mmCIF file of C-alpha atoms in Angstrom:
data_model
loop_
_atom_site.group_PDB
_atom_site.id
_atom_site.type_symbol
_atom_site.label_atom_id
_atom_site.label_comp_id
_atom_site.label_asym_id
_atom_site.label_seq_id
_atom_site.Cartn_x
_atom_site.Cartn_y
_atom_site.Cartn_z
ATOM 1 C CA UNK A 10 0.033 0.333 -0.077
ATOM 2 C CA UNK A 11 1.271 3.139 -0.566
ATOM 3 C CA UNK A 12 1.123 5.735 1.914
ATOM 4 C CA UNK A 13 1.874 9.454 1.381
ATOM 5 C CA UNK A 14 3.462 10.869 4.861
ATOM 6 C CA UNK A 15 2.417 14.173 5.758
ATOM 7 C CA UNK A 16 6.140 15.518 4.596
ATOM 8 C CA UNK A 17 5.178 14.467 1.093
ATOM 9 C CA UNK A 18 2.114 15.816 1.356
ATOM 10 C CA UNK A 19 3.459 19.030 1.328
ATOM 11 C CA UNK A 20 5.809 18.233 -1.544
ATOM 12 C CA UNK A 21 2.497 17.482 -3.571
ATOM 13 C CA UNK A 22 0.691 20.439 -3.200
ATOM 14 C CA UNK A 23 3.824 22.559 -4.347
ATOM 15 C CA UNK A 24 3.931 19.988 -7.610
ATOM 16 C CA UNK A 25 0.015 21.101 -7.699
ATOM 17 C CA UNK A 26 0.677 24.047 -7.946
ATOM 18 C CA UNK A 27 3.781 24.123 -10.231
ATOM 19 C CA UNK A 28 1.667 22.703 -12.864
ATOM 20 C CA UNK A 29 -1.589 24.815 -12.399
ATOM 21 C CA UNK A 30 0.924 27.965 -12.763
ATOM 22 C CA UNK A 31 2.363 26.494 -16.330
ATOM 23 C CA UNK A 32 -0.501 25.380 -17.581
ATOM 24 C CA UNK A 33 -2.061 27.414 -19.868
ATOM 25 C CA UNK A 34 -5.677 27.473 -21.061
ATOM 26 C CA UNK A 35 -8.129 24.399 -20.963
ATOM 27 C CA UNK A 36 -8.231 21.776 -18.910
ATOM 28 C CA UNK A 37 -5.216 22.315 -16.888
ATOM 29 C CA UNK A 38 -2.570 19.031 -16.942
ATOM 30 C CA UNK A 39 -2.933 18.083 -13.065
ATOM 31 C CA UNK A 40 -6.893 17.309 -13.757
ATOM 32 C CA UNK A 41 -6.674 14.670 -16.271
ATOM 33 C CA UNK A 42 -6.682 11.224 -14.635
ATOM 34 C CA UNK A 43 -3.943 8.523 -15.368
ATOM 35 C CA UNK A 44 -5.502 5.478 -17.045
ATOM 36 C CA UNK A 45 -4.604 2.088 -15.185
ATOM 37 C CA UNK A 46 -1.913 1.510 -17.703
ATOM 38 C CA UNK A 47 -0.519 5.127 -16.700
ATOM 39 C CA UNK A 48 -0.396 4.581 -13.463
ATOM 40 C CA UNK A 49 0.933 0.702 -13.905
ATOM 41 C CA UNK A 50 -2.010 -1.410 -15.414
ATOM 42 C CA UNK A 51 -2.950 -2.266 -12.022
ATOM 43 C CA UNK A 52 -6.396 -0.274 -10.754
ATOM 44 C CA UNK A 53 -5.920 1.782 -7.260
ATOM 45 C CA UNK A 54 -8.083 3.648 -4.742
ATOM 46 C CA UNK A 55 -7.471 6.405 -2.344
ATOM 47 C CA UNK A 56 -8.147 7.474 1.070
ATOM 48 C CA UNK A 57 -7.568 10.611 2.332
ATOM 49 C CA UNK A 58 -7.054 10.694 5.928
ATOM 50 C CA UNK A 59 -9.042 13.198 8.847
ATOM 51 C CA UNK A 60 -7.198 15.381 11.700
ATOM 52 C CA UNK A 61 -5.020 12.755 13.837
ATOM 53 C CA UNK A 62 -4.479 10.788 10.586
ATOM 54 C CA UNK A 63 -4.028 6.698 10.569
ATOM 55 C CA UNK A 64 -3.354 5.506 13.769
ATOM 56 C CA UNK A 65 -5.812 7.346 15.945
ATOM 57 C CA UNK A 66 -7.378 3.884 17.594
ATOM 58 C CA UNK A 67 -10.460 4.953 16.179
ATOM 59 C CA UNK A 68 -12.128 7.193 12.653
ATOM 60 C CA UNK A 69 -9.410 7.092 10.462
ATOM 61 C CA UNK A 70 -7.756 3.715 11.228
ATOM 62 C CA UNK A 71 -11.592 1.819 10.357
ATOM 63 C CA UNK A 72 -11.548 3.743 7.096
ATOM 64 C CA UNK A 73 -7.588 2.337 6.779
ATOM 65 C CA UNK A 74 -9.228 -1.081 7.277
ATOM 66 C CA UNK A 75 -11.958 -0.550 4.672
ATOM 67 C CA UNK A 76 -9.244 0.239 2.002
ATOM 68 C CA UNK A 77 -6.869 -2.825 3.583
ATOM 69 C CA UNK A 78 -10.117 -4.986 2.995
ATOM 70 C CA UNK A 79 -10.553 -3.603 -0.852
ATOM 71 C CA UNK A 80 -6.989 -4.832 -1.693
ATOM 72 C CA UNK A 81 -6.955 -7.982 -0.302
ATOM 73 C CA UNK A 82 -10.086 -8.989 -1.542
ATOM 74 C CA UNK A 83 -10.173 -6.619 -4.795
ATOM 75 C CA UNK A 84 -6.767 -6.942 -5.501
ATOM 76 C CA UNK A 85 -6.084 -3.121 -6.233
ATOM 77 C CA UNK A 86 -3.716 -0.939 -4.759
ATOM 78 C CA UNK A 87 -4.070 1.342 -1.967
ATOM 79 C CA UNK A 88 -3.102 4.882 -1.502
ATOM 80 C CA UNK A 89 -3.259 6.982 1.765
ATOM 81 C CA UNK A 90 -2.753 10.580 2.361
ATOM 82 C CA UNK A 91 -2.165 12.413 5.324
ATOM 83 C CA UNK A 92 -3.537 15.447 6.717
ATOM 84 C CA UNK A 93 -0.842 18.382 7.657
ATOM 85 C CA UNK A 94 -1.051 20.270 10.518
ATOM 86 C CA UNK A 95 -2.934 23.700 10.503
ATOM 87 C CA UNK A 96 -3.551 23.044 7.124
ATOM 88 C CA UNK A 97 -6.737 24.917 4.950
ATOM 89 C CA UNK A 98 -8.817 24.075 2.111
ATOM 90 C CA UNK A 99 -6.025 24.747 -0.223
ATOM 91 C CA UNK A 100 -4.419 22.171 0.801
ATOM 92 C CA UNK A 101 -7.154 19.764 0.700
ATOM 93 C CA UNK A 102 -8.234 20.714 -2.540
ATOM 94 C CA UNK A 103 -4.355 19.902 -3.977
ATOM 95 C CA UNK A 104 -4.566 17.022 -2.068
ATOM 96 C CA UNK A 105 -7.739 15.246 -3.757
ATOM 97 C CA UNK A 106 -6.331 16.681 -6.873
ATOM 98 C CA UNK A 107 -3.314 14.743 -7.198
ATOM 99 C CA UNK A 108 -5.082 11.237 -5.758
ATOM 100 C CA UNK A 109 -7.292 11.775 -8.649
ATOM 101 C CA UNK A 110 -4.600 12.764 -11.174
ATOM 102 C CA UNK A 111 -2.981 9.761 -10.380
ATOM 103 C CA UNK A 112 -5.821 7.517 -11.755
ATOM 104 C CA UNK A 113 -7.105 6.313 -8.217
ATOM 105 C CA UNK A 114 -11.042 5.732 -8.184
ATOM 106 C CA UNK A 115 -12.400 5.859 -6.369
ATOM 107 C CA UNK A 116 -11.269 9.190 -4.024
ATOM 108 C CA UNK A 117 -11.998 9.170 -0.650
ATOM 109 C CA UNK A 118 -12.563 12.359 1.754
ATOM 110 C CA UNK A 119 -12.645 11.146 5.308
ATOM 111 C CA UNK A 120 -14.646 13.513 7.524
ATOM 112 C CA UNK A 121 -16.914 16.270 6.966
ATOM 113 C CA UNK A 122 -14.079 18.698 6.654
ATOM 114 C CA UNK A 123 -13.514 17.207 3.071
ATOM 115 C CA UNK A 124 -16.511 18.950 1.595
ATOM 116 C CA UNK A 125 -15.591 22.187 0.094
ATOM 117 C CA UNK A 126 -12.379 20.811 -1.416
ATOM 118 C CA UNK A 127 -14.669 17.627 -3.240
ATOM 119 C CA UNK A 128 -16.786 20.195 -3.998
ATOM 120 C CA UNK A 129 -14.410 21.822 -6.172
ATOM 121 C CA UNK A 130 -12.566 18.791 -7.280
ATOM 122 C CA UNK A 131 -14.845 16.824 -8.434
ATOM 123 C CA UNK A 132 -16.554 18.422 -11.405
ATOM 124 C CA UNK A 133 -12.824 18.253 -12.580
ATOM 125 C CA UNK A 134 -12.507 14.590 -13.008
ATOM 126 C CA UNK A 135 -16.032 13.702 -13.817
ATOM 127 C CA UNK A 136 -14.866 10.018 -14.471
ATOM 128 C CA UNK A 137 -13.440 9.487 -10.669
ATOM 129 C CA UNK A 138 -15.749 8.663 -8.172
ATOM 130 C CA UNK A 139 -15.345 10.499 -4.836
ATOM 131 C CA UNK A 140 -16.619 9.499 -1.755
ATOM 132 C CA UNK A 141 -16.915 11.672 1.345
ATOM 133 C CA UNK A 142 -17.968 10.358 5.256
ATOM 134 C CA UNK A 143 -19.932 12.358 7.532
ATOM 135 C CA UNK A 144 -21.398 14.544 5.324
ATOM 136 C CA UNK A 145 -24.084 15.244 2.967
ATOM 137 C CA UNK A 146 -23.625 19.487 1.701
ATOM 138 C CA UNK A 147 -22.032 18.105 -0.842
ATOM 139 C CA UNK A 148 -23.623 16.637 -4.257
ATOM 140 C CA UNK A 149 -22.722 16.030 -7.549
ATOM 141 C CA UNK A 150 -23.346 12.840 -10.400
ATOM 142 C CA UNK A 151 -19.749 11.521 -9.298
ATOM 143 C CA UNK A 152 -19.529 12.290 -5.401
ATOM 144 C CA UNK A 153 -21.027 9.253 -3.004
ATOM 145 C CA UNK A 154 -22.136 10.843 0.974
ATOM 146 C CA UNK A 155 -21.478 8.134 3.330
ATOM 147 C CA UNK A 156 -23.351 8.703 6.549
ATOM 148 C CA UNK A 157 -24.902 7.506 9.669
ATOM 149 C CA UNK A 158 -26.909 7.497 12.297
ATOM 150 C CA UNK A 159 -24.260 8.117 15.011
ATOM 151 C CA UNK A 160 -27.123 9.755 17.444
ATOM 152 C CA UNK A 161 -28.972 6.097 17.475
ATOM 153 C CA UNK A 162 -25.419 4.225 18.318
ATOM 154 C CA UNK A 163 -24.837 6.873 21.081
ATOM 155 C CA UNK A 164 -28.224 6.399 22.597
ATOM 156 C CA UNK A 165 -27.459 2.674 23.380
ATOM 157 C CA UNK A 166 -24.079 4.212 24.787
ATOM 158 C CA UNK A 167 -26.550 6.371 27.229
ATOM 159 C CA UNK A 168 -28.872 3.390 28.079
ATOM 160 C CA UNK A 169 -24.906 1.206 29.130
ATOM 161 C CA UNK A 170 -23.595 4.503 30.440
ATOM 162 C CA UNK A 171 -26.774 4.757 32.924
ATOM 163 C CA UNK A 172 -27.014 0.992 33.508
ATOM 164 C CA UNK A 173 -23.762 1.010 34.559
ATOM 165 C CA UNK A 174 -22.974 3.875 36.254
ATOM 166 C CA UNK A 175 -23.152 3.554 39.869
ATOM 167 C CA UNK A 176 -22.963 7.351 40.753
ATOM 168 C CA UNK A 177 -25.872 8.613 38.873
ATOM 169 C CA UNK A 178 -23.595 10.920 36.977
ATOM 170 C CA UNK A 179 -21.828 10.206 33.508
ATOM 171 C CA UNK A 180 -19.721 12.317 31.340
ATOM 172 C CA UNK A 181 -19.631 13.252 27.823
ATOM 173 C CA UNK A 182 -16.741 14.817 25.530
ATOM 174 C CA UNK A 183 -17.114 15.610 22.501
ATOM 175 C CA UNK A 184 -13.704 16.751 20.489
ATOM 176 C CA UNK A 185 -14.835 19.914 18.943
ATOM 177 C CA UNK A 186 -18.689 21.488 18.854
ATOM 178 C CA UNK A 187 -19.925 21.014 15.238
ATOM 179 C CA UNK A 188 -23.301 19.424 14.332
ATOM 180 C CA UNK A 189 -21.901 16.133 13.504
ATOM 181 C CA UNK A 190 -20.416 15.288 17.219
ATOM 182 C CA UNK A 191 -23.689 17.204 18.745
ATOM 183 C CA UNK A 192 -25.612 14.321 17.331
ATOM 184 C CA UNK A 193 -23.792 11.938 19.510
ATOM 185 C CA UNK A 194 -23.948 14.602 22.640
ATOM 186 C CA UNK A 195 -27.771 14.288 21.676
ATOM 187 C CA UNK A 196 -27.924 10.276 21.360
ATOM 188 C CA UNK A 197 -26.494 9.495 24.119
ATOM 189 C CA UNK A 198 -27.989 12.481 26.502
ATOM 190 C CA UNK A 199 -31.542 11.062 25.710
ATOM 191 C CA UNK A 200 -30.409 7.426 26.104
ATOM 192 C CA UNK A 201 -28.945 8.346 29.733
ATOM 193 C CA UNK A 202 -32.318 10.340 30.878
ATOM 194 C CA UNK A 203 -34.618 7.941 29.293
ATOM 195 C CA UNK A 204 -33.114 5.280 30.946
ATOM 196 C CA UNK A 205 -32.750 7.107 34.303
ATOM 197 C CA UNK A 206 -34.532 10.272 34.452
ATOM 198 C CA UNK A 207 -32.403 11.413 37.434
ATOM 199 C CA UNK A 208 -28.808 10.524 35.921
ATOM 200 C CA UNK A 209 -26.602 13.613 35.648
ATOM 201 C CA UNK A 210 -24.852 14.372 32.277
ATOM 202 C CA UNK A 211 -21.548 16.105 32.268
ATOM 203 C CA UNK A 212 -20.361 17.489 28.944
ATOM 204 C CA UNK A 213 -17.918 19.171 27.233
ATOM 205 C CA UNK A 214 -15.889 20.197 24.333
ATOM 206 C CA UNK A 215 -12.627 20.177 23.706
ATOM 207 C CA UNK A 216 -12.443 23.202 21.158
ATOM 208 C CA UNK A 217 -14.577 25.256 18.938
ATOM 209 C CA UNK A 218 -14.318 25.519 15.293
ATOM 210 C CA UNK A 219 -12.270 26.266 13.343
ATOM 211 C CA UNK A 220 -9.844 25.041 15.691
ATOM 212 C CA UNK A 221 -10.392 21.201 14.899
ATOM 213 C CA UNK A 222 -7.462 20.107 17.765
ATOM 214 C CA UNK A 223 -10.465 18.649 19.919
ATOM 215 C CA UNK A 224 -10.179 15.544 17.601
ATOM 216 C CA UNK A 225 -6.268 15.454 17.621
ATOM 217 C CA UNK A 226 -4.825 15.540 20.987
ATOM 218 C CA UNK A 227 -5.052 12.937 23.737
ATOM 219 C CA UNK A 228 -4.001 15.415 26.541
ATOM 220 C CA UNK A 229 -7.149 17.488 25.725
ATOM 221 C CA UNK A 230 -9.147 14.711 26.386
ATOM 222 C CA UNK A 231 -7.740 13.720 29.522
ATOM 223 C CA UNK A 232 -7.654 16.579 30.863
ATOM 224 C CA UNK A 233 -11.278 17.249 30.481
ATOM 225 C CA UNK A 234 -12.309 13.177 31.286
ATOM 226 C CA UNK A 235 -10.318 14.040 34.674
ATOM 227 C CA UNK A 236 -12.774 17.550 35.529
ATOM 228 C CA UNK A 237 -15.790 14.934 35.231
ATOM 229 C CA UNK A 238 -14.357 12.842 36.628
ATOM 230 C CA UNK A 239 -13.554 14.730 39.528
ATOM 231 C CA UNK A 240 -17.106 15.907 40.081
ATOM 232 C CA UNK A 241 -18.173 12.442 40.031
ATOM 233 C CA UNK A 242 -18.513 10.582 36.696
ATOM 234 C CA UNK A 243 -17.920 7.255 36.703
ATOM 235 C CA UNK A 244 -18.486 6.572 33.006
ATOM 236 C CA UNK A 245 -17.140 8.975 29.839
ATOM 237 C CA UNK A 246 -18.073 8.571 26.699
ATOM 238 C CA UNK A 247 -15.914 10.375 24.764
ATOM 239 C CA UNK A 248 -16.882 11.545 20.650
ATOM 240 C CA UNK A 249 -13.014 12.923 19.664
ATOM 241 C CA UNK A 250 -11.151 10.296 17.128
ATOM 242 C CA UNK A 251 -7.410 10.546 18.420
ATOM 243 C CA UNK A 252 -8.337 12.917 21.671
ATOM 244 C CA UNK A 253 -10.353 10.645 23.114
ATOM 245 C CA UNK A 254 -7.850 8.384 23.724
ATOM 246 C CA UNK A 255 -6.681 11.255 26.774
ATOM 247 C CA UNK A 256 -10.201 10.205 28.114
ATOM 248 C CA UNK A 257 -9.939 6.530 27.954
ATOM 249 C CA UNK A 258 -7.157 6.710 29.813
ATOM 250 C CA UNK A 259 -7.949 9.129 32.199
ATOM 251 C CA UNK A 260 -11.349 6.424 32.988
ATOM 252 C CA UNK A 261 -8.572 3.852 33.706
ATOM 253 C CA UNK A 262 -6.822 5.402 35.748
ATOM 254 C CA UNK A 263 -8.940 6.198 38.029
ATOM 255 C CA UNK A 264 -11.016 2.569 37.548
ATOM 256 C CA UNK A 265 -13.684 3.833 35.763
ATOM 257 C CA UNK A 266 -15.641 2.858 32.916
ATOM 258 C CA UNK A 267 -14.741 4.623 29.074
ATOM 259 C CA UNK A 268 -16.790 3.937 26.288
ATOM 260 C CA UNK A 269 -14.935 4.724 22.599
ATOM 261 C CA UNK A 270 -15.904 5.253 19.623
ATOM 262 C CA UNK A 271 -16.347 5.042 15.600
ATOM 263 C CA UNK A 272 -14.288 1.805 16.342
ATOM 264 C CA UNK A 273 -14.144 -1.243 18.641
ATOM 265 C CA UNK A 274 -11.609 -0.007 20.776
ATOM 266 C CA UNK A 275 -11.308 -2.415 23.406
ATOM 267 C CA UNK A 276 -9.493 -4.644 20.166
ATOM 268 C CA UNK A 277 -7.430 -1.811 19.065
ATOM 269 C CA UNK A 278 -3.434 -2.602 19.842
ATOM 270 C CA UNK A 279 -2.941 1.183 20.758
ATOM 271 C CA UNK A 280 -5.198 1.045 23.565
ATOM 272 C CA UNK A 281 -4.348 -2.423 24.923
ATOM 273 C CA UNK A 282 -3.234 -1.700 28.134
ATOM 274 C CA UNK A 283 -6.499 0.350 28.856
ATOM 275 C CA UNK A 284 -9.305 -2.322 27.562
ATOM 276 C CA UNK A 285 -10.184 -3.672 30.821
ATOM 277 C CA UNK A 286 -11.695 -0.020 31.197
ATOM 278 C CA UNK A 287 -13.658 0.510 27.574
ATOM 279 C CA UNK A 288 -17.049 -0.747 28.587
ATOM 280 C CA UNK A 289 -18.176 -0.785 25.303
ATOM 281 C CA UNK A 290 -18.122 1.309 21.782
ATOM 282 C CA UNK A 291 -20.308 3.125 19.659
ATOM 283 C CA UNK A 292 -19.482 1.580 16.410
ATOM 284 C CA UNK A 293 -19.423 3.274 12.869
ATOM 285 C CA UNK A 294 -19.590 0.768 10.056
ATOM 286 C CA UNK A 295 -16.647 3.157 8.594
ATOM 287 C CA UNK A 296 -14.548 0.439 6.694
ATOM 288 C CA UNK A 297 -17.247 -1.214 5.134
ATOM 289 C CA UNK A 298 -18.559 1.948 3.743
ATOM 290 C CA UNK A 299 -15.093 2.658 2.416
ATOM 291 C CA UNK A 300 -15.026 -0.970 0.876
ATOM 292 C CA UNK A 301 -18.780 -0.677 -0.088
ATOM 293 C CA UNK A 302 -18.089 1.749 -2.380
ATOM 294 C CA UNK A 303 -14.062 0.780 -3.951
ATOM 295 C CA UNK A 304 -16.368 -2.335 -5.186
ATOM 296 C CA UNK A 305 -19.264 -0.939 -6.737
ATOM 297 C CA UNK A 306 -16.836 1.053 -8.761
ATOM 298 C CA UNK A 307 -14.622 -1.486 -9.281
ATOM 299 C CA UNK A 308 -17.998 -3.357 -10.506
ATOM 300 C CA UNK A 309 -18.261 -1.217 -12.780
ATOM 301 C CA UNK A 310 -21.408 0.510 -10.985
ATOM 302 C CA UNK A 311 -20.269 3.145 -8.932
ATOM 303 C CA UNK A 312 -22.360 4.444 -6.247
ATOM 304 C CA UNK A 313 -23.594 7.492 -5.637
ATOM 305 C CA UNK A 314 -25.872 9.685 -3.835
ATOM 306 C CA UNK A 315 -26.701 9.611 -0.172
ATOM 307 C CA UNK A 316 -25.414 6.160 1.548
ATOM 308 C CA UNK A 317 -27.159 5.842 4.766
ATOM 309 C CA UNK A 318 -25.858 3.585 7.585
ATOM 310 C CA UNK A 319 -28.219 2.969 10.870
ATOM 311 C CA UNK A 320 -28.898 0.658 13.746
ATOM 312 C CA UNK A 321 -31.724 -1.030 11.213
ATOM 313 C CA UNK A 322 -28.642 -2.264 8.617
ATOM 314 C CA UNK A 323 -26.058 -2.587 11.816
ATOM 315 C CA UNK A 324 -24.474 0.482 10.103
ATOM 316 C CA UNK A 325 -24.026 1.669 13.915
ATOM 317 C CA UNK A 326 -24.269 -0.847 17.034
ATOM 318 C CA UNK A 327 -22.327 -1.314 20.515
ATOM 319 C CA UNK A 328 -19.404 -3.600 21.254
ATOM 320 C CA UNK A 329 -19.497 -6.540 22.808
ATOM 321 C CA UNK A 330 -15.731 -7.145 23.234
ATOM 322 C CA UNK A 331 -15.007 -6.647 26.959
ATOM 323 C CA UNK A 332 -16.255 -9.882 28.844
ATOM 324 C CA UNK A 333 -17.373 -7.614 31.566
ATOM 325 C CA UNK A 334 -19.693 -6.117 29.769
ATOM 326 C CA UNK A 335 -21.542 -9.698 28.588
ATOM 327 C CA UNK A 336 -21.390 -10.546 32.038
ATOM 328 C CA UNK A 337 -24.000 -7.404 32.811
ATOM 329 C CA UNK A 338 -27.240 -9.129 32.020
ATOM 330 C CA UNK A 339 -29.501 -6.219 32.628
ATOM 331 C CA UNK A 340 -26.865 -3.582 30.757
ATOM 332 C CA UNK A 341 -27.464 -6.184 27.907
ATOM 333 C CA UNK A 342 -30.736 -6.735 27.732
ATOM 334 C CA UNK A 343 -31.603 -2.529 28.564
ATOM 335 C CA UNK A 344 -29.883 -2.174 25.256
ATOM 336 C CA UNK A 345 -31.141 -4.928 22.623
ATOM 337 C CA UNK A 346 -34.729 -3.740 23.846
ATOM 338 C CA UNK A 347 -33.885 0.039 23.128
ATOM 339 C CA UNK A 348 -32.204 -1.048 19.424
ATOM 340 C CA UNK A 349 -35.308 -3.040 19.137
ATOM 341 C CA UNK A 350 -37.528 -0.270 19.938
ATOM 342 C CA UNK A 351 -35.425 2.158 17.542
ATOM 343 C CA UNK A 352 -35.652 0.039 14.601
ATOM 344 C CA UNK A 353 -39.602 -0.264 15.400
ATOM 345 C CA UNK A 354 -39.710 3.315 15.449
ATOM 346 C CA UNK A 355 -40.792 3.491 19.036
ATOM 347 C CA UNK A 356 -38.496 5.581 20.037
ATOM 348 C CA UNK A 357 -37.137 8.516 17.519
ATOM 349 C CA UNK A 358 -33.638 9.858 18.541
ATOM 350 C CA UNK A 359 -32.953 13.076 18.879
ATOM 351 C CA UNK A 360 -30.161 14.983 15.738
ATOM 352 C CA UNK A 361 -29.205 18.434 18.382
ATOM 353 C CA UNK A 362 -29.065 18.620 22.208
#
């Protein structure tokens, strides 16, 4: 698998700018996608990572798993591109442009932050499918919007937290206060309150836009979690990407429960020393969403438009890898009942607090 490092990304941007500056009229040379024969004869697909990059033990790693599965099962080449610290929209535009120009198809932006860039780049490569995860704002004939009902999985986490809590106080930590993350908060809080009306939910956000460090810095998650633990919380749910690992570490140090997000964090190698404290995780099937889009392109029938993953199709859910969780019969029963009621539309989960 080809992986474009943070340093290489800067070089890509410079090269793309040079190509743009020297092109004279008509379609820029940088906008012409290479054919499979020009790119070595093997079909290829690419993902451009969100803040935190590969190794976040969460969102980005789930996308990587989908690309890796496609490499193995579809025999394609995979390309990856990392974000750079403090980057702007122009950097994302250049990154996606270079990935498409090299003949990768599809090109997938991991996270809603890629929406403005895909809006600019996708029309220039009409024969390339562009995927974007967690966004429906940008549309086009060659754009696939892979979105999830995060609030539904978070509701189940709220049920589990309320049942597992001994103090009646639980915590929610959001990486950045944006509408997507507020869906996590809304579902979690509703799940807690509808399970235990007397429970208290402490909520905190690590950063505010345009500062997105709340998805990338574990020390911020750790500090926020410590504050909530000191205030009596004994279950902490963090929807904060890489920063969430800091919250998990803090909960583990105090012998309290943490709830993971996006991936089954109990099984993430980088969190192995804290896994006994990871009660469960709210999972999003980002891996299959990436794989399925790549497969649709390989099958010659690219999927475009909104592709939604909810509880009804196991697109979101609650992991049960921790043996201690499996021993909590009352928690599991409450979660399963809530899941069935959401699927049956007996419970409508809020998407905003």
